Amino acid sequence: MPPAEWSLAAPLVALALGYLLGSIPFGLILTRLAGLGDIREIGSGNIGATNVLRTGNKAVAAATLAGDMLKGTAAVLLADQFDMPAMVAGVGAFLGHLWPVWLGFRGGKGVATYLGVLLGLAWPFALAFAGIWIVVAFLSRYSSLSALVASAAIPVLLGLLGRSDLAGVFGLLGVLLWFRHAANLRRLMAGTEGRIGGDKS
């Protein structure tokens, strides 16, 4: 393909690549392989690691967390390797996790994939995200609140520390992440959100 044509097609290919990687439902695949049934029929019905943990299998929950995170990182690194816009691939991976075509566009809430994309694009800020999450979780015992606070803080930190190129992108991803946590927000405001270690989060 001539360079000019590739330059026009590359963003679309990167978006598609990211979406396909992001839409891999590790929670569903791993729970089935472990003989734990359909994760969509357990707990909140979400395919993410928090709900997988409700099966009582910490190893599968950890593997789900790693898979959902690293598919975002893989999308970024693969796009960069083939001279495609890595940022676009990362956005595609995040969208794929939230709305996977294989599951009728009903996916996860995006926290692990958000972190994985951030890891691929600006790893020091991924450490900052993890640090904020840990501090808020320690103080509040709310997993959802920790993710919401961390995702709100990262675009601000990116802008303040000279990464304005990424601040807008992660601001958008943060808005989508908050949107997917609408039910958690309602429970937090009502005081009925489950705490870490409880039955519901």
PDB file of C-alpha atoms in Angstrom:
ATOM      1  CA  MET A   1       0.000   0.000   0.000  1.00  0.00           C
ATOM      2  CA  PRO A   2       1.432   3.421  -0.920  1.00  0.00           C
ATOM      3  CA  PRO A   3       2.456   5.580   2.051  1.00  0.00           C
ATOM      4  CA  ALA A   4      -0.204   8.234   1.345  1.00  0.00           C
ATOM      5  CA  GLU A   5      -2.997   5.665   1.330  1.00  0.00           C
ATOM      6  CA  TRP A   6      -1.627   4.000   4.439  1.00  0.00           C
ATOM      7  CA  SER A   7      -1.559   7.314   6.284  1.00  0.00           C
ATOM      8  CA  LEU A   8      -5.271   7.672   5.615  1.00  0.00           C
ATOM      9  CA  ALA A   9      -6.154   4.077   6.474  1.00  0.00           C
ATOM     10  CA  ALA A  10      -3.885   3.682   9.512  1.00  0.00           C
ATOM     11  CA  PRO A  11      -6.214   5.361  12.052  1.00  0.00           C
ATOM     12  CA  LEU A  12      -9.138   3.174  10.964  1.00  0.00           C
ATOM     13  CA  VAL A  13      -7.020   0.026  11.082  1.00  0.00           C
ATOM     14  CA  ALA A  14      -5.692   1.029  14.506  1.00  0.00           C
ATOM     15  CA  LEU A  15      -9.217   1.636  15.795  1.00  0.00           C
ATOM     16  CA  ALA A  16     -10.398  -1.725  14.460  1.00  0.00           C
ATOM     17  CA  LEU A  17      -7.359  -3.556  15.839  1.00  0.00           C
ATOM     18  CA  GLY A  18      -7.839  -1.973  19.238  1.00  0.00           C
ATOM     19  CA  TYR A  19     -11.547  -2.709  19.249  1.00  0.00           C
ATOM     20  CA  LEU A  20     -11.071  -6.376  18.388  1.00  0.00           C
ATOM     21  CA  LEU A  21      -8.443  -6.813  21.104  1.00  0.00           C
ATOM     22  CA  GLY A  22     -10.482  -4.875  23.643  1.00  0.00           C
ATOM     23  CA  SER A  23     -13.608  -6.887  22.964  1.00  0.00           C
ATOM     24  CA  ILE A  24     -12.009 -10.178  24.058  1.00  0.00           C
ATOM     25  CA  PRO A  25     -14.152 -11.074  27.127  1.00  0.00           C
ATOM     26  CA  PHE A  26     -11.510 -12.552  29.395  1.00  0.00           C
ATOM     27  CA  GLY A  27     -13.868 -12.727  32.373  1.00  0.00           C
ATOM     28  CA  LEU A  28     -16.371 -14.827  30.441  1.00  0.00           C
ATOM     29  CA  ILE A  29     -13.732 -17.044  28.813  1.00  0.00           C
ATOM     30  CA  LEU A  30     -11.703 -17.706  31.947  1.00  0.00           C
ATOM     31  CA  THR A  31     -14.678 -18.446  34.222  1.00  0.00           C
ATOM     32  CA  ARG A  32     -16.008 -20.930  31.706  1.00  0.00           C
ATOM     33  CA  LEU A  33     -12.620 -22.599  31.328  1.00  0.00           C
ATOM     34  CA  ALA A  34     -12.421 -22.851  35.130  1.00  0.00           C
ATOM     35  CA  GLY A  35     -15.840 -24.497  35.258  1.00  0.00           C
ATOM     36  CA  LEU A  36     -17.417 -21.581  37.112  1.00  0.00           C
ATOM     37  CA  GLY A  37     -20.324 -21.093  34.738  1.00  0.00           C
ATOM     38  CA  ASP A  38     -21.428 -17.980  32.891  1.00  0.00           C
ATOM     39  CA  ILE A  39     -20.158 -14.891  34.713  1.00  0.00           C
ATOM     40  CA  ARG A  40     -23.091 -12.925  33.285  1.00  0.00           C
ATOM     41  CA  GLU A  41     -25.390 -14.972  35.522  1.00  0.00           C
ATOM     42  CA  ILE A  42     -23.363 -14.324  38.687  1.00  0.00           C
ATOM     43  CA  GLY A  43     -23.461 -11.302  40.981  1.00  0.00           C
ATOM     44  CA  SER A  44     -23.858  -8.072  39.023  1.00  0.00           C
ATOM     45  CA  GLY A  45     -23.616  -9.890  35.691  1.00  0.00           C
ATOM     46  CA  ASN A  46     -20.576  -7.823  34.735  1.00  0.00           C
ATOM     47  CA  ILE A  47     -17.711  -9.549  32.884  1.00  0.00           C
ATOM     48  CA  GLY A  48     -14.950  -7.735  34.783  1.00  0.00           C
ATOM     49  CA  ALA A  49     -12.576  -8.923  37.481  1.00  0.00           C
ATOM     50  CA  THR A  50     -14.616  -7.508  40.386  1.00  0.00           C
ATOM     51  CA  ASN A  51     -17.565  -9.690  39.486  1.00  0.00           C
ATOM     52  CA  VAL A  52     -15.347 -12.678  38.711  1.00  0.00           C
ATOM     53  CA  LEU A  53     -14.054 -12.370  42.273  1.00  0.00           C
ATOM     54  CA  ARG A  54     -17.587 -13.097  43.469  1.00  0.00           C
ATOM     55  CA  THR A  55     -17.130 -16.662  42.239  1.00  0.00           C
ATOM     56  CA  GLY A  56     -14.646 -17.065  45.075  1.00  0.00           C
ATOM     57  CA  ASN A  57     -11.808 -17.907  42.709  1.00  0.00           C
ATOM     58  CA  LYS A  58      -9.145 -15.255  43.294  1.00  0.00           C
ATOM     59  CA  ALA A  59      -6.773 -16.734  40.720  1.00  0.00           C
ATOM     60  CA  VAL A  60      -9.340 -16.444  37.922  1.00  0.00           C
ATOM     61  CA  ALA A  61     -10.231 -12.924  39.064  1.00  0.00           C
ATOM     62  CA  ALA A  62      -6.555 -11.934  38.972  1.00  0.00           C
ATOM     63  CA  ALA A  63      -6.141 -13.492  35.523  1.00  0.00           C
ATOM     64  CA  THR A  64      -9.202 -11.577  34.314  1.00  0.00           C
ATOM     65  CA  LEU A  65      -7.781  -8.338  35.668  1.00  0.00           C
ATOM     66  CA  ALA A  66      -4.459  -8.999  33.923  1.00  0.00           C
ATOM     67  CA  GLY A  67      -6.129  -9.937  30.646  1.00  0.00           C
ATOM     68  CA  ASP A  68      -8.426  -6.930  30.599  1.00  0.00           C
ATOM     69  CA  MET A  69      -5.530  -4.619  31.400  1.00  0.00           C
ATOM     70  CA  LEU A  70      -2.956  -6.092  29.024  1.00  0.00           C
ATOM     71  CA  LYS A  71      -5.284  -6.164  26.024  1.00  0.00           C
ATOM     72  CA  GLY A  72      -5.292  -2.366  26.247  1.00  0.00           C
ATOM     73  CA  THR A  73      -1.511  -2.293  26.482  1.00  0.00           C
ATOM     74  CA  ALA A  74      -1.167  -4.777  23.619  1.00  0.00           C
ATOM     75  CA  ALA A  75      -3.366  -2.655  21.353  1.00  0.00           C
ATOM     76  CA  VAL A  76      -1.166   0.388  21.962  1.00  0.00           C
ATOM     77  CA  LEU A  77       2.131  -1.471  21.477  1.00  0.00           C
ATOM     78  CA  LEU A  78       1.017  -3.337  18.359  1.00  0.00           C
ATOM     79  CA  ALA A  79      -0.230  -0.170  16.712  1.00  0.00           C
ATOM     80  CA  ASP A  80       3.020   1.583  17.483  1.00  0.00           C
ATOM     81  CA  GLN A  81       5.013  -1.358  16.123  1.00  0.00           C
ATOM     82  CA  PHE A  82       3.232  -1.095  12.759  1.00  0.00           C
ATOM     83  CA  ASP A  83       3.363   2.696  12.527  1.00  0.00           C
ATOM     84  CA  MET A  84      -0.293   3.201  13.349  1.00  0.00           C
ATOM     85  CA  PRO A  85      -1.586   5.807  15.822  1.00  0.00           C
ATOM     86  CA  ALA A  86      -1.229   4.100  19.196  1.00  0.00           C
ATOM     87  CA  MET A  87      -3.596   6.514  20.901  1.00  0.00           C
ATOM     88  CA  VAL A  88      -6.384   5.585  18.486  1.00  0.00           C
ATOM     89  CA  ALA A  89      -5.751   1.870  19.063  1.00  0.00           C
ATOM     90  CA  GLY A  90      -5.976   2.456  22.811  1.00  0.00           C
ATOM     91  CA  VAL A  91      -9.319   4.203  22.455  1.00  0.00           C
ATOM     92  CA  GLY A  92     -10.505   1.304  20.298  1.00  0.00           C
ATOM     93  CA  ALA A  93      -9.490  -1.220  22.963  1.00  0.00           C
ATOM     94  CA  PHE A  94     -11.372   0.704  25.632  1.00  0.00           C
ATOM     95  CA  LEU A  95     -14.500   0.913  23.466  1.00  0.00           C
ATOM     96  CA  GLY A  96     -14.204  -2.778  22.645  1.00  0.00           C
ATOM     97  CA  HIS A  97     -14.183  -3.694  26.325  1.00  0.00           C
ATOM     98  CA  LEU A  98     -17.188  -1.519  27.096  1.00  0.00           C
ATOM     99  CA  TRP A  99     -19.224  -2.584  24.057  1.00  0.00           C
ATOM    100  CA  PRO A 100     -17.948  -5.922  22.658  1.00  0.00           C
ATOM    101  CA  VAL A 101     -19.737  -7.016  19.513  1.00  0.00           C
ATOM    102  CA  TRP A 102     -19.518 -10.685  20.567  1.00  0.00           C
ATOM    103  CA  LEU A 103     -21.666 -10.084  23.657  1.00  0.00           C
ATOM    104  CA  GLY A 104     -24.367  -7.934  22.124  1.00  0.00           C
ATOM    105  CA  PHE A 105     -22.410  -4.778  23.045  1.00  0.00           C
ATOM    106  CA  ARG A 106     -22.770  -5.511  26.778  1.00  0.00           C
ATOM    107  CA  GLY A 107     -19.278  -5.435  28.244  1.00  0.00           C
ATOM    108  CA  GLY A 108     -17.395  -4.346  31.334  1.00  0.00           C
ATOM    109  CA  LYS A 109     -16.901  -1.017  33.052  1.00  0.00           C
ATOM    110  CA  GLY A 110     -13.454  -0.350  31.659  1.00  0.00           C
ATOM    111  CA  VAL A 111     -11.222   0.259  34.683  1.00  0.00           C
ATOM    112  CA  ALA A 112      -8.591  -2.398  33.929  1.00  0.00           C
ATOM    113  CA  THR A 113      -8.531  -1.600  30.211  1.00  0.00           C
ATOM    114  CA  TYR A 114      -8.254   2.130  30.952  1.00  0.00           C
ATOM    115  CA  LEU A 115      -5.230   1.322  33.094  1.00  0.00           C
ATOM    116  CA  GLY A 116      -3.744  -0.919  30.401  1.00  0.00           C
ATOM    117  CA  VAL A 117      -4.067   1.757  27.724  1.00  0.00           C
ATOM    118  CA  LEU A 118      -2.507   4.271  30.091  1.00  0.00           C
ATOM    119  CA  LEU A 119       0.322   1.816  30.769  1.00  0.00           C
ATOM    120  CA  GLY A 120       1.073   1.566  27.067  1.00  0.00           C
ATOM    121  CA  LEU A 121       0.917   5.290  26.360  1.00  0.00           C
ATOM    122  CA  ALA A 122       2.395   6.834  29.516  1.00  0.00           C
ATOM    123  CA  TRP A 123       3.414   4.247  32.103  1.00  0.00           C
ATOM    124  CA  PRO A 124       4.333   6.687  34.935  1.00  0.00           C
ATOM    125  CA  PHE A 125       0.727   7.876  34.951  1.00  0.00           C
ATOM    126  CA  ALA A 126      -0.446   4.261  35.156  1.00  0.00           C
ATOM    127  CA  LEU A 127       1.546   4.017  38.382  1.00  0.00           C
ATOM    128  CA  ALA A 128      -0.126   7.225  39.545  1.00  0.00           C
ATOM    129  CA  PHE A 129      -3.546   5.750  38.742  1.00  0.00           C
ATOM    130  CA  ALA A 130      -2.735   2.613  40.727  1.00  0.00           C
ATOM    131  CA  GLY A 131      -1.432   4.678  43.636  1.00  0.00           C
ATOM    132  CA  ILE A 132      -4.553   6.846  43.773  1.00  0.00           C
ATOM    133  CA  TRP A 133      -6.766   3.772  43.536  1.00  0.00           C
ATOM    134  CA  ILE A 134      -4.954   2.094  46.421  1.00  0.00           C
ATOM    135  CA  VAL A 135      -5.115   5.168  48.675  1.00  0.00           C
ATOM    136  CA  VAL A 136      -8.821   5.784  48.057  1.00  0.00           C
ATOM    137  CA  ALA A 137      -9.612   2.085  48.440  1.00  0.00           C
ATOM    138  CA  PHE A 138      -7.703   1.951  51.728  1.00  0.00           C
ATOM    139  CA  LEU A 139      -9.553   4.978  53.079  1.00  0.00           C
ATOM    140  CA  SER A 140     -13.032   4.242  51.760  1.00  0.00           C
ATOM    141  CA  ARG A 141     -13.148   0.490  51.063  1.00  0.00           C
ATOM    142  CA  TYR A 142     -15.047   1.276  47.850  1.00  0.00           C
ATOM    143  CA  SER A 143     -13.593  -0.195  44.653  1.00  0.00           C
ATOM    144  CA  SER A 144     -15.884   1.853  42.425  1.00  0.00           C
ATOM    145  CA  LEU A 145     -15.103   5.144  44.178  1.00  0.00           C
ATOM    146  CA  SER A 146     -11.384   4.420  43.889  1.00  0.00           C
ATOM    147  CA  ALA A 147     -11.675   3.938  40.133  1.00  0.00           C
ATOM    148  CA  LEU A 148     -13.811   7.047  39.704  1.00  0.00           C
ATOM    149  CA  VAL A 149     -11.433   9.261  41.657  1.00  0.00           C
ATOM    150  CA  ALA A 150      -8.362   7.893  39.879  1.00  0.00           C
ATOM    151  CA  SER A 151      -9.903   8.296  36.415  1.00  0.00           C
ATOM    152  CA  ALA A 152     -10.879  11.883  37.237  1.00  0.00           C
ATOM    153  CA  ALA A 153      -7.406  12.728  38.518  1.00  0.00           C
ATOM    154  CA  ILE A 154      -5.382  11.307  35.621  1.00  0.00           C
ATOM    155  CA  PRO A 155      -6.430  13.816  32.914  1.00  0.00           C
ATOM    156  CA  VAL A 156      -5.631  16.658  35.318  1.00  0.00           C
ATOM    157  CA  LEU A 157      -2.211  15.195  36.079  1.00  0.00           C
ATOM    158  CA  LEU A 158      -1.517  14.629  32.394  1.00  0.00           C
ATOM    159  CA  GLY A 159      -2.316  18.252  31.637  1.00  0.00           C
ATOM    160  CA  LEU A 160      -0.308  19.639  34.542  1.00  0.00           C
ATOM    161  CA  LEU A 161       2.743  17.508  33.790  1.00  0.00           C
ATOM    162  CA  GLY A 162       3.092  18.323  30.112  1.00  0.00           C
ATOM    163  CA  ARG A 163       1.081  15.547  28.472  1.00  0.00           C
ATOM    164  CA  SER A 164      -1.752  17.644  27.133  1.00  0.00           C
ATOM    165  CA  ASP A 165      -1.749  15.396  24.057  1.00  0.00           C
ATOM    166  CA  LEU A 166      -3.164  12.630  26.234  1.00  0.00           C
ATOM    167  CA  ALA A 167      -5.193  14.682  28.726  1.00  0.00           C
ATOM    168  CA  GLY A 168      -8.153  15.097  26.381  1.00  0.00           C
ATOM    169  CA  VAL A 169      -8.163  11.439  25.374  1.00  0.00           C
ATOM    170  CA  PHE A 170      -8.181  10.183  28.957  1.00  0.00           C
ATOM    171  CA  GLY A 171     -10.714  12.837  29.861  1.00  0.00           C
ATOM    172  CA  LEU A 172     -13.024  11.291  27.259  1.00  0.00           C
ATOM    173  CA  LEU A 173     -12.287   7.753  28.436  1.00  0.00           C
ATOM    174  CA  GLY A 174     -12.937   8.918  31.991  1.00  0.00           C
ATOM    175  CA  VAL A 175     -16.358  10.280  31.019  1.00  0.00           C
ATOM    176  CA  LEU A 176     -17.251   6.927  29.477  1.00  0.00           C
ATOM    177  CA  LEU A 177     -15.934   5.100  32.538  1.00  0.00           C
ATOM    178  CA  TRP A 178     -18.094   7.274  34.798  1.00  0.00           C
ATOM    179  CA  PHE A 179     -21.079   6.629  32.527  1.00  0.00           C
ATOM    180  CA  ARG A 180     -20.566   2.879  32.901  1.00  0.00           C
ATOM    181  CA  HIS A 181     -20.445   3.348  36.660  1.00  0.00           C
ATOM    182  CA  ALA A 182     -23.815   5.154  36.813  1.00  0.00           C
ATOM    183  CA  ALA A 183     -25.377   2.445  38.968  1.00  0.00           C
ATOM    184  CA  ASN A 184     -22.391   2.501  41.324  1.00  0.00           C
ATOM    185  CA  LEU A 185     -22.690   6.284  41.625  1.00  0.00           C
ATOM    186  CA  ARG A 186     -26.351   5.982  42.578  1.00  0.00           C
ATOM    187  CA  ARG A 187     -25.518   3.398  45.224  1.00  0.00           C
ATOM    188  CA  LEU A 188     -22.636   5.506  46.549  1.00  0.00           C
ATOM    189  CA  MET A 189     -24.952   8.489  46.951  1.00  0.00           C
ATOM    190  CA  ALA A 190     -27.588   6.298  48.581  1.00  0.00           C
ATOM    191  CA  GLY A 191     -25.029   4.680  50.904  1.00  0.00           C
ATOM    192  CA  THR A 192     -25.825   1.205  49.607  1.00  0.00           C
ATOM    193  CA  GLU A 193     -22.698   0.537  47.545  1.00  0.00           C
ATOM    194  CA  GLY A 194     -20.892  -2.623  48.611  1.00  0.00           C
ATOM    195  CA  ARG A 195     -17.446  -2.224  50.136  1.00  0.00           C
ATOM    196  CA  ILE A 196     -14.362  -4.200  49.239  1.00  0.00           C
ATOM    197  CA  GLY A 197     -14.645  -7.593  50.853  1.00  0.00           C
ATOM    198  CA  GLY A 198     -18.448  -7.353  50.972  1.00  0.00           C
ATOM    199  CA  ASP A 199     -21.053  -9.037  48.827  1.00  0.00           C
ATOM    200  CA  LYS A 200     -21.587  -6.253  46.270  1.00  0.00           C
ATOM    201  CA  SER A 201     -19.474  -3.524  44.714  1.00  0.00           C
TER     202      SER A 201
END
